[in-house]
C-alpha positions as a printed Julia matrix, in Angstrom:
264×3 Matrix{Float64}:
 144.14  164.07   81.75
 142.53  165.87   78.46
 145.48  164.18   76.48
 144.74  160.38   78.11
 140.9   161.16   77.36
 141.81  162.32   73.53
 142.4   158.83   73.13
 139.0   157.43   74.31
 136.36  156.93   72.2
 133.77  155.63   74.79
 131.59  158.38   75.17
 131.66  159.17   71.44
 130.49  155.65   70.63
 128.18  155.07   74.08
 125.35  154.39   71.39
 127.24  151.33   69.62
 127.82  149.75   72.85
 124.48  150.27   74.53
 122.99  148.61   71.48
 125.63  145.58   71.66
 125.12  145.2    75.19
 121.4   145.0    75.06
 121.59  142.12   72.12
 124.33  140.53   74.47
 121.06  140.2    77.17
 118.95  139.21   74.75
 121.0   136.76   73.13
 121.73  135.57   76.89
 118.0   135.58   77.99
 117.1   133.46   75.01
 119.43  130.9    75.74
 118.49  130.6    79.4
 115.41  130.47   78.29
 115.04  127.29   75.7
 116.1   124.83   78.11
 113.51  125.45   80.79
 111.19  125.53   77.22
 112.53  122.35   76.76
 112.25  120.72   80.06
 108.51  121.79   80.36
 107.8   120.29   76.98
 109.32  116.86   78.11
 107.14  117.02   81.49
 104.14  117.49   79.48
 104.46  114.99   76.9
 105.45  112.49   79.88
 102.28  113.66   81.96
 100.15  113.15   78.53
 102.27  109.23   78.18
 101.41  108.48   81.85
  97.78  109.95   81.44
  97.28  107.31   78.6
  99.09  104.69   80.07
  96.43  104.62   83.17
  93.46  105.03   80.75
  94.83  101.5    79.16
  94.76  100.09   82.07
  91.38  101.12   83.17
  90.11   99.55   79.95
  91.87   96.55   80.94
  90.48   95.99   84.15
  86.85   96.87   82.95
  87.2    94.22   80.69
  88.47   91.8    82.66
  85.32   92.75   85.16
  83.29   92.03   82.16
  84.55   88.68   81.17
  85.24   86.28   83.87
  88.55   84.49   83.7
  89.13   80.65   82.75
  89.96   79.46   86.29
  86.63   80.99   87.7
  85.11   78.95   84.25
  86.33   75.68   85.47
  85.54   76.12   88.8
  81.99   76.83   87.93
  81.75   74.14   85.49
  83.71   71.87   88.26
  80.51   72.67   90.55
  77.54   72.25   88.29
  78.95   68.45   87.32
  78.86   67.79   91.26
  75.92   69.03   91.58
  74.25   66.88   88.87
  76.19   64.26   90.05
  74.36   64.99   93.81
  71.13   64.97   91.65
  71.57   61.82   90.08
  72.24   60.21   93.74
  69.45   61.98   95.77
  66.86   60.61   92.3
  68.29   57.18   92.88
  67.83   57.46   96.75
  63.88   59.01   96.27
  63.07   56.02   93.99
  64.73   53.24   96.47
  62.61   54.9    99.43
  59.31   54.62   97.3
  60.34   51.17   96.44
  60.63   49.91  100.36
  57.59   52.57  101.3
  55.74   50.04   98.62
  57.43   46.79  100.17
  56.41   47.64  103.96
  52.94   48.19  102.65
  52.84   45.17  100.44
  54.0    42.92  103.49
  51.56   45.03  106.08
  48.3    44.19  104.07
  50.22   40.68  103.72
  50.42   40.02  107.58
  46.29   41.5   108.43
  45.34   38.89  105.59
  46.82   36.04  106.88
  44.67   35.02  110.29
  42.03   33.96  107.94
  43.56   30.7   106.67
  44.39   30.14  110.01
  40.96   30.84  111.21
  39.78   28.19  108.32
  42.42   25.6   109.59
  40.96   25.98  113.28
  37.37   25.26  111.77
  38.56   22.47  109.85
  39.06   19.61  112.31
  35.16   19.51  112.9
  35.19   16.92  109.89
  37.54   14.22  111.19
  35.78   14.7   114.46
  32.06   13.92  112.42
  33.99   10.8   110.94
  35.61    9.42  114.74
  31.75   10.2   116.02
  30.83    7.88  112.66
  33.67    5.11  113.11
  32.85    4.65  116.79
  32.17    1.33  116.41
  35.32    0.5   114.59
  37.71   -1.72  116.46
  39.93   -2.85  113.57
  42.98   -0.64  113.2
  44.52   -1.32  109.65
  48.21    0.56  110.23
  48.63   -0.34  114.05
  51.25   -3.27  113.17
  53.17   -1.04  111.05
  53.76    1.65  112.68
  54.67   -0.51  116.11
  57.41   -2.5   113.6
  58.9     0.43  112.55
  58.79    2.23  116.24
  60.88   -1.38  116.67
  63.19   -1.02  113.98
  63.88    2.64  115.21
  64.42    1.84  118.73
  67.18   -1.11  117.99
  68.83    1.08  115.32
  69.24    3.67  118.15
  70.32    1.24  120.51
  73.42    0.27  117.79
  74.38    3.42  117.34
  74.63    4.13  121.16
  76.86    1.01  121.42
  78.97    1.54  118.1
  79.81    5.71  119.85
  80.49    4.0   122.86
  83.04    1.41  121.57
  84.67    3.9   119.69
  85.3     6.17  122.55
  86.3     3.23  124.76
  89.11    2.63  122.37
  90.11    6.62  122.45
  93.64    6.44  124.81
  92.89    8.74  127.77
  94.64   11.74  128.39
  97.8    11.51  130.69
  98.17   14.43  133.04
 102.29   15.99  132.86
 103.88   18.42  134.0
 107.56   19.68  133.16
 109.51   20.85  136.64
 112.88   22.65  136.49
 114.91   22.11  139.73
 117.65   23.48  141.64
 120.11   21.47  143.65
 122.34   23.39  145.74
 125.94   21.55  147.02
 127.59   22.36  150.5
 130.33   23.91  148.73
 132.35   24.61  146.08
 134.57   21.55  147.11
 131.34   19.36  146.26
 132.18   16.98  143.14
 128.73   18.53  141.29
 129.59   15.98  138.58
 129.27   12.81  140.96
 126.47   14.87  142.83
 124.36   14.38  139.05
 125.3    10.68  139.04
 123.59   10.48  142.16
 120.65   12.17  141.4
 119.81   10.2   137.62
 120.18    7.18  139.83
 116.46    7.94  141.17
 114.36    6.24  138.67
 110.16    6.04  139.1
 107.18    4.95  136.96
 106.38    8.6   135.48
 109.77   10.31  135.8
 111.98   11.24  132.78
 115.05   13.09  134.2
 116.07   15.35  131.0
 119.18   18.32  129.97
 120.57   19.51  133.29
 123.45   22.22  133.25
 125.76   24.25  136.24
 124.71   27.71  137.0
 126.84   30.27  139.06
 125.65   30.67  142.31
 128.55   32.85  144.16
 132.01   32.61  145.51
 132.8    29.78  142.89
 129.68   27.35  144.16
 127.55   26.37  141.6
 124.44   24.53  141.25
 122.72   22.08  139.28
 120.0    22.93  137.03
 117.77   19.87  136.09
 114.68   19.28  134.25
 112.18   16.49  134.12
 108.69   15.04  133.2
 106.51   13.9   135.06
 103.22   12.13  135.19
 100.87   14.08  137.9
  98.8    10.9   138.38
 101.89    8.86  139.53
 104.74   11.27  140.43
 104.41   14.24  142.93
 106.87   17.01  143.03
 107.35   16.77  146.9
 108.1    13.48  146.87
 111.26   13.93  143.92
 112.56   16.98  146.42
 112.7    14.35  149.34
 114.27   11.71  146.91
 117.31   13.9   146.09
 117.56   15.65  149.16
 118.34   12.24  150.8
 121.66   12.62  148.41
 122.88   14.11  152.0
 126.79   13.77  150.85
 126.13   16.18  147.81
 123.36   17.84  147.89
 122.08   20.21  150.54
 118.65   21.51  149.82
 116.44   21.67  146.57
 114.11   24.26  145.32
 111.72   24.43  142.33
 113.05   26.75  139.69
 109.77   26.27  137.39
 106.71   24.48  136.98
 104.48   24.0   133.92
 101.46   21.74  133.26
 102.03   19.97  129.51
């Protein structure tokens, strides 16, 4: 053991160590050390930055508060020209009322003025009836034949005008009263020769009847019937008596029925 601890030195040089070990812990507690220095500094400068940042923007929204902005400008402006433009209307209106206020007064004073000519035109026949008292005696009337020659000349011009308008109208053709009728002519069967059956039927001829178009519509089982249309005059031709006309067709045709009727 003595000869191992010959050898050593530790104890003998306990001072060199001590003092290398403590600049060791100092050199390590300085490093540790300048980063957290380092960090702080950056937090601070970044709370100043931020701290500045918010007082810019305070400014900036005091002076927008100060100054309003160009849209609010317009609108305002936008709203003062409306309401001159309001102004201008509501003048023109006041001024039109005054000038009818000063119209219905005009023509109020007009209307209480005006009984007194009237008053002076019911005073005024008292003169012609001075002069009839004064031309009592007068038997000679001066425009008598005159005015009976003209109450002549009117009477005989009316008269020729009355028969001139009544001429005229007498020549005016009167009116003829038609009526267009659509008919239906049924057959027996569908063995009846329809085409024969129509041959039969534009045989019928009156004063006032026009037979026109006439066509075959389906009835059922193959049986058709005949559709026919015609004119007549109301005054001359009746409708019952063209159904008892064809219905006398007794080989062809078995009954007949109005399809449509219209006045022309």
């Amino acid at each position: 053991m003595a000869s191992s601890l010959a050898y050593e030195k530790l104890w003998s040089e306990k001072a060199i160590h001590d003092g290398a070990e403590k600049k060791y812990y100092e050199y390590l507690a300085q490093m540790g050390s300048l980063p957290a220095q380092c960090t702080l500094a950056s937090e601070i400068s970044k709370a100043r930055q931020h701290i500045k940042n918010s007082l810019e923007r305070m400014d900036g929204i005091a002076a927008l508060a100060a100054s309003p902005g160009a849209e609010l400008l317009d609108r305002l402006s936008s709203v003062e020209k409306e309401n001159e433009k309001l102004r201008h209307v509501i003048e023109g209106l006041n001024s039109l009322m005054l000038d009818m206020n000063a119209r219905i007064k005009s023509l109020e004073s007009g209307q209480k003025g005006a009984p007194a000519p009237a008053s002076a035109a019911k005073s005024a026949p008292a003169k012609p009836a001075a002069d009839d008292d004064e031309d009592e005696d007068d038997d000679v009337d001066l425009f008598g034949s005159d005015e009976e020659g003209e109450d002549k000349a009117a009477a005989e011009l009316r008269e020729k005008r009355l028969a001139e308008y009544a001429a005229k109208k007498s020549k005016k053709p009167a009116l003829i009263a038609k009526s267009n009728v659509i008919l239906d002519i049924k057959p027996w069967d569908d063995e009846t020769d329809m085409k024969q059956m129509e041959l039969e039927v534009r045989k019928i001829t009156a004063d006032g009847l026009l037979l026109g178009a006439s066509k075959l519509v389906p009835l059922a089982y193959g049986i058709h019937k005949l559709q026919l249309s015609c004119v007549i005059e109301d005054d001359k031709i009746s409708v019952d008596w063209l159904q008892e006309e064809i219905e006398k067709i007794e080989d062809f045709v078995q009954s007949v029925d109005i399809a449509a009727f219209n006045k022309i």
